[in-house]
mmCIF file of C-alpha atoms and ligand atoms in Angstrom:
data_model
loop_
_atom_site.group_PDB
_atom_site.id
_atom_site.type_symbol
_atom_site.label_atom_id
_atom_site.label_comp_id
_atom_site.label_asym_id
_atom_site.label_seq_id
_atom_site.Cartn_x
_atom_site.Cartn_y
_atom_site.Cartn_z
ATOM 1 C CA LYS A 1442 -3.572 -13.385 -5.181
ATOM 2 C CA ARG A 1443 -5.591 -10.932 -6.554
ATOM 3 C CA ILE A 1444 -6.962 -8.038 -3.815
ATOM 4 C CA VAL A 1445 -9.290 -5.592 -4.656
ATOM 5 C CA VAL A 1446 -9.126 -2.820 -1.320
ATOM 6 C CA LEU A 1447 -12.511 -0.571 -0.737
ATOM 7 C CA ILE A 1448 -11.926 2.494 0.968
ATOM 8 C CA SER A 1449 -14.069 5.762 1.921
ATOM 9 C CA GLY A 1450 -11.124 7.654 3.084
ATOM 10 C CA SER A 1451 -7.660 8.700 3.917
ATOM 11 C CA GLY A 1452 -6.928 4.685 3.014
ATOM 12 C CA SER A 1453 -3.828 3.988 5.722
ATOM 13 C CA ASN A 1454 -4.667 0.873 5.715
ATOM 14 C CA MET A 1455 -4.496 0.165 2.124
ATOM 15 C CA GLN A 1456 -1.217 1.953 2.446
ATOM 16 C CA ALA A 1457 0.244 -0.538 4.717
ATOM 17 C CA LEU A 1458 -1.189 -3.498 2.831
ATOM 18 C CA ILE A 1459 0.619 -1.912 0.009
ATOM 19 C CA ASP A 1460 3.882 -1.075 2.047
ATOM 20 C CA ALA A 1461 3.980 -4.796 2.855
ATOM 21 C CA ILE A 1462 3.247 -5.737 -0.487
ATOM 22 C CA GLU A 1463 6.602 -4.372 -1.492
ATOM 23 C CA LEU A 1464 8.209 -5.764 1.246
ATOM 24 C CA GLY A 1465 7.508 -9.115 -0.123
ATOM 25 C CA ALA A 1466 5.478 -9.858 3.170
ATOM 26 C CA ILE A 1467 2.353 -10.685 1.215
ATOM 27 C CA ASN A 1468 1.994 -13.535 -1.478
ATOM 28 C CA GLY A 1469 -0.330 -10.905 -3.396
ATOM 29 C CA GLN A 1470 -1.387 -8.112 -5.813
ATOM 30 C CA ILE A 1471 -3.557 -5.102 -5.031
ATOM 31 C CA VAL A 1472 -5.294 -5.131 -8.651
ATOM 32 C CA GLY A 1473 -7.776 -2.556 -8.294
ATOM 33 C CA VAL A 1474 -9.220 0.020 -5.766
ATOM 34 C CA ILE A 1475 -12.537 1.428 -5.470
ATOM 35 C CA SER A 1476 -13.712 4.297 -3.345
ATOM 36 C CA ASN A 1477 -17.494 5.197 -2.429
ATOM 37 C CA LYS A 1478 -15.833 9.191 -2.267
ATOM 38 C CA PRO A 1479 -14.087 11.271 -4.760
ATOM 39 C CA ASP A 1480 -11.004 13.309 -4.057
ATOM 40 C CA VAL A 1481 -9.968 11.370 -1.027
ATOM 41 C CA GLN A 1482 -6.220 10.511 0.022
ATOM 42 C CA GLY A 1483 -6.812 7.372 -0.311
ATOM 43 C CA LEU A 1484 -6.978 7.421 -4.192
ATOM 44 C CA ALA A 1485 -4.244 9.704 -4.464
ATOM 45 C CA ARG A 1486 -2.260 6.670 -2.498
ATOM 46 C CA ALA A 1487 -3.500 4.460 -5.097
ATOM 47 C CA ALA A 1488 -2.344 6.389 -7.919
ATOM 48 C CA HIS A 1489 0.889 6.586 -6.358
ATOM 49 C CA ALA A 1490 1.393 2.977 -6.318
ATOM 50 C CA ASN A 1491 0.693 2.535 -9.856
ATOM 51 C CA ILE A 1492 -2.870 0.525 -8.735
ATOM 52 C CA PRO A 1493 -6.129 1.351 -11.219
ATOM 53 C CA SER A 1494 -8.869 3.018 -8.971
ATOM 54 C CA VAL A 1495 -12.616 3.111 -9.643
ATOM 55 C CA VAL A 1496 -14.821 6.118 -7.861
ATOM 56 C CA ILE A 1497 -18.369 4.769 -7.485
ATOM 57 C CA ASP A 1498 -19.934 7.793 -5.939
ATOM 58 C CA HIS A 1499 -23.357 6.255 -3.632
ATOM 59 C CA ARG A 1500 -24.611 9.778 -3.759
ATOM 60 C CA GLN A 1501 -25.087 9.143 -7.586
ATOM 61 C CA PHE A 1502 -27.637 6.214 -7.116
ATOM 62 C CA ASP A 1503 -30.967 6.453 -6.233
ATOM 63 C CA GLY A 1504 -31.254 3.416 -3.466
ATOM 64 C CA ARG A 1505 -28.571 0.865 -2.147
ATOM 65 C CA GLU A 1506 -29.363 -1.419 -4.103
ATOM 66 C CA PRO A 1507 -27.995 0.201 -7.661
ATOM 67 C CA PHE A 1508 -24.911 1.139 -5.550
ATOM 68 C CA GLU A 1509 -24.076 -2.268 -4.873
ATOM 69 C CA ALA A 1510 -25.032 -3.906 -7.851
ATOM 70 C CA GLU A 1511 -22.482 -1.070 -9.716
ATOM 71 C CA LEU A 1512 -20.245 -2.474 -6.699
ATOM 72 C CA SER A 1513 -20.307 -5.334 -6.832
ATOM 73 C CA LYS A 1514 -20.015 -5.330 -11.084
ATOM 74 C CA THR A 1515 -16.700 -3.419 -10.503
ATOM 75 C CA ILE A 1516 -15.314 -5.540 -7.984
ATOM 76 C CA ASP A 1517 -15.732 -8.802 -10.283
ATOM 77 C CA GLU A 1518 -14.573 -7.373 -13.234
ATOM 78 C CA PHE A 1519 -11.081 -6.617 -11.375
ATOM 79 C CA LYS A 1520 -11.443 -10.654 -10.451
ATOM 80 C CA PRO A 1521 -10.336 -10.392 -6.919
ATOM 81 C CA ASP A 1522 -9.256 -13.740 -4.729
ATOM 82 C CA LEU A 1523 -10.021 -11.248 -1.393
ATOM 83 C CA ILE A 1524 -12.072 -7.727 -1.097
ATOM 84 C CA VAL A 1525 -10.567 -6.107 1.458
ATOM 85 C CA LEU A 1526 -12.505 -3.215 2.890
ATOM 86 C CA ALA A 1527 -10.021 -0.618 4.452
ATOM 87 C CA GLY A 1528 -11.779 2.389 5.991
ATOM 88 C CA PHE A 1529 -15.208 1.940 3.908
ATOM 89 C CA MET A 1530 -17.666 3.170 5.592
ATOM 90 C CA ARG A 1531 -20.859 2.209 3.599
ATOM 91 C CA ILE A 1532 -23.247 -0.692 5.475
ATOM 92 C CA LEU A 1533 -23.528 -3.765 2.820
ATOM 93 C CA ASN A 1534 -26.534 -5.595 2.561
ATOM 94 C CA SER A 1535 -26.918 -9.615 2.534
ATOM 95 C CA GLU A 1536 -26.807 -9.642 -0.593
ATOM 96 C CA PHE A 1537 -24.416 -7.810 -1.889
ATOM 97 C CA VAL A 1538 -22.172 -9.923 0.528
ATOM 98 C CA GLN A 1539 -23.376 -13.537 0.411
ATOM 99 C CA PRO A 1540 -21.086 -14.140 -2.950
ATOM 100 C CA TYR A 1541 -18.336 -12.952 -1.370
ATOM 101 C CA GLU A 1542 -18.564 -14.251 1.755
ATOM 102 C CA GLY A 1543 -15.639 -16.515 3.075
ATOM 103 C CA LYS A 1544 -13.441 -13.692 1.229
ATOM 104 C CA MET A 1545 -14.099 -10.165 2.017
ATOM 105 C CA LEU A 1546 -12.168 -8.828 4.988
ATOM 106 C CA ASN A 1547 -12.862 -6.000 7.488
ATOM 107 C CA ILE A 1548 -11.160 -4.068 9.950
ATOM 108 C CA HIS A 1549 -12.613 -2.700 12.871
ATOM 109 C CA PRO A 1550 -10.971 -0.243 15.803
ATOM 110 C CA SER A 1551 -12.886 -2.086 18.570
ATOM 111 C CA LEU A 1552 -12.380 -5.230 20.427
ATOM 112 C CA LEU A 1553 -15.151 -7.208 19.111
ATOM 113 C CA PRO A 1554 -18.012 -8.231 19.365
ATOM 114 C CA LYS A 1555 -17.476 -4.807 21.880
ATOM 115 C CA TYR A 1556 -18.634 -1.232 20.495
ATOM 116 C CA LYS A 1557 -20.156 -2.332 16.808
ATOM 117 C CA GLY A 1558 -20.633 0.849 14.625
ATOM 118 C CA LEU A 1559 -18.994 4.081 14.978
ATOM 119 C CA HIS A 1560 -17.331 6.279 17.598
ATOM 120 C CA THR A 1561 -15.555 3.332 18.884
ATOM 121 C CA HIS A 1562 -12.865 5.453 20.818
ATOM 122 C CA ARG A 1563 -15.125 7.871 21.841
ATOM 123 C CA ARG A 1564 -17.259 5.012 23.689
ATOM 124 C CA ALA A 1565 -14.171 2.938 25.073
ATOM 125 C CA LEU A 1566 -13.017 6.271 26.850
ATOM 126 C CA GLU A 1567 -16.566 7.342 28.329
ATOM 127 C CA ASN A 1568 -17.014 3.303 29.453
ATOM 128 C CA GLY A 1569 -13.320 3.875 31.537
ATOM 129 C CA ASP A 1570 -12.048 0.584 29.685
ATOM 130 C CA LYS A 1571 -8.691 0.003 30.747
ATOM 131 C CA GLU A 1572 -7.971 -1.864 27.549
ATOM 132 C CA HIS A 1573 -9.529 -1.378 23.560
ATOM 133 C CA GLY A 1574 -7.677 -2.275 20.415
ATOM 134 C CA VAL A 1575 -8.821 -3.416 16.547
ATOM 135 C CA SER A 1576 -10.404 -6.357 14.810
ATOM 136 C CA VAL A 1577 -10.045 -8.670 11.554
ATOM 137 C CA HIS A 1578 -12.799 -10.201 10.820
ATOM 138 C CA PHE A 1579 -14.427 -11.912 7.744
ATOM 139 C CA VAL A 1580 -17.451 -9.886 6.394
ATOM 140 C CA THR A 1581 -20.991 -11.260 6.937
ATOM 141 C CA ALA A 1582 -24.417 -9.591 6.068
ATOM 142 C CA GLU A 1583 -24.455 -8.776 10.049
ATOM 143 C CA LEU A 1584 -22.454 -5.092 10.598
ATOM 144 C CA ASP A 1585 -19.408 -5.629 12.558
ATOM 145 C CA GLY A 1586 -20.533 -9.262 13.014
ATOM 146 C CA GLY A 1587 -18.907 -11.749 10.647
ATOM 147 C CA PRO A 1588 -16.339 -14.475 12.443
ATOM 148 C CA VAL A 1589 -13.179 -12.273 13.925
ATOM 149 C CA ILE A 1590 -9.874 -13.429 12.651
ATOM 150 C CA ALA A 1591 -7.452 -11.791 14.805
ATOM 151 C CA GLN A 1592 -7.414 -8.819 16.869
ATOM 152 C CA ARG A 1593 -4.869 -6.683 18.961
ATOM 153 C CA THR A 1594 -5.308 -4.908 21.773
ATOM 154 C CA VAL A 1595 -3.707 -1.422 23.314
ATOM 155 C CA LYS A 1596 -3.481 -0.245 26.846
ATOM 156 C CA VAL A 1597 -6.147 2.905 27.718
ATOM 157 C CA GLU A 1598 -4.251 5.503 29.837
ATOM 158 C CA ASP A 1599 -6.221 8.310 31.801
ATOM 159 C CA SER A 1600 -4.571 10.539 29.716
ATOM 160 C CA ASP A 1601 -5.995 9.274 26.608
ATOM 161 C CA THR A 1602 -7.946 11.664 23.998
ATOM 162 C CA GLU A 1603 -10.024 10.323 21.374
ATOM 163 C CA GLN A 1604 -7.359 11.438 19.064
ATOM 164 C CA ILE A 1605 -4.571 9.544 21.380
ATOM 165 C CA LEU A 1606 -6.152 6.422 21.593
ATOM 166 C CA GLN A 1607 -7.244 6.440 17.648
ATOM 167 C CA GLN A 1608 -3.441 6.865 17.348
ATOM 168 C CA LYS A 1609 -2.611 4.036 19.090
ATOM 169 C CA VAL A 1610 -5.286 1.713 17.402
ATOM 170 C CA GLN A 1611 -4.265 2.968 13.984
ATOM 171 C CA ARG A 1612 -0.527 1.643 14.958
ATOM 172 C CA GLN A 1613 -2.031 -1.730 15.414
ATOM 173 C CA GLU A 1614 -4.379 -1.667 12.704
ATOM 174 C CA HIS A 1615 -1.250 -1.204 10.201
ATOM 175 C CA GLN A 1616 0.447 -4.326 11.483
ATOM 176 C CA LEU A 1617 -2.557 -6.281 12.140
ATOM 177 C CA TYR A 1618 -4.199 -6.367 8.827
ATOM 178 C CA PRO A 1619 -1.065 -7.131 6.446
ATOM 179 C CA GLU A 1620 -0.309 -9.889 9.169
ATOM 180 C CA VAL A 1621 -4.220 -11.392 8.367
ATOM 181 C CA VAL A 1622 -4.178 -10.708 4.746
ATOM 182 C CA ALA A 1623 -0.014 -12.310 4.407
ATOM 183 C CA ARG A 1624 -2.013 -15.346 5.922
ATOM 184 C CA PHE A 1625 -5.159 -15.185 3.396
ATOM 185 C CA CYS A 1626 -2.430 -15.003 0.697
ATOM 186 C CA ASN A 1627 -0.625 -18.051 1.976
ATOM 187 C CA ASP A 1628 -4.011 -20.383 2.039
ATOM 188 C CA ARG A 1629 -3.538 -20.368 5.966
ATOM 189 C CA LEU A 1630 -6.576 -18.319 6.998
ATOM 190 C CA SER A 1631 -9.715 -19.624 5.398
ATOM 191 C CA TYR A 1632 -14.028 -19.751 6.563
ATOM 192 C CA GLN A 1633 -15.807 -23.047 7.124
ATOM 193 C CA ASN A 1634 -19.306 -23.062 7.922
ATOM 194 C CA GLY A 1635 -19.455 -20.023 9.372
ATOM 195 C CA LYS A 1636 -16.394 -19.306 11.249
ATOM 196 C CA ALA A 1637 -12.408 -18.086 10.598
ATOM 197 C CA TYR A 1638 -9.901 -20.703 10.305
ATOM 198 C CA LEU A 1639 -5.982 -19.270 11.166
ATOM 199 C CA ASP A 1640 -3.824 -22.528 10.671
ATOM 200 C CA GLY A 1641 -6.822 -25.007 10.745
ATOM 201 C CA LYS A 1642 -7.630 -24.003 14.016
ATOM 202 C CA PRO A 1643 -10.994 -21.838 14.498
HETATM 203 C C1 GRF B 1853 -9.363 3.137 10.458
HETATM 204 O O1 GRF B 1853 -9.524 3.237 12.147
HETATM 205 C C2 GRF B 1853 -10.168 1.604 10.266
HETATM 206 O O2 GRF B 1853 -9.617 0.820 11.816
HETATM 207 C C3 GRF B 1853 -11.583 1.985 9.898
HETATM 208 O O3 GRF B 1853 -11.727 3.088 9.108
HETATM 209 C C4 GRF B 1853 -10.593 4.077 9.910
HETATM 210 C C5 GRF B 1853 -9.695 4.772 8.799
HETATM 211 O O4 GRF B 1853 -9.284 3.418 8.174
HETATM 212 N N1 GRF B 1853 -12.337 0.889 9.294
HETATM 213 P P1 GRF B 1853 -8.108 4.263 6.759
HETATM 214 O O5 GRF B 1853 -6.858 5.092 7.646
HETATM 215 O O6 GRF B 1853 -8.866 5.148 5.621
HETATM 216 O O7 GRF B 1853 -7.573 2.949 6.104
#
């Protein structure tokens, strides 16, 4: 399967996918990386892995639509079977997302539907949650609202800082995302009438 990865920053989730592909754990290849920000570590990671990358700087477009038009044009040129948002920090309009429904994934650092949006670790700590975690979901027009495919939980300790909690969650992210992408590439994960089906089970 042809995979395109969208990033905005460090690209550690993309790196986890690159490593899993290297190990033969994913029946796919990352054919392109797109970043909405220049000079981020994720671009260096892509270069190191000899993966073509494109920067589409949202600040150079006057408005969301022109940016998203350029983004979808660039995505489509790679002819992907799967689009993976990995630390991609732009909100995407329904017109953009609609053609990709069922083949676009996102990873979000919370146990959805809890804590959609930003600062999830801080919010979990402020609420005194004993458990926190990460979710991988299909992308729909609703921000962090698409059908959840899989989750991993982490224990929250009283001594945890936001930083510690984020590190715990990221360790789980780097295991979960490759597992989910691997199942998609083996046709064991699908999207039917708004639901995620893993091994045929919703
Ligand atoms: C991660 O916490 C991920 O859950 C969120 O963005 C953060 C950075 O991801 N989507 P990455 O290191 O750029 O992959």
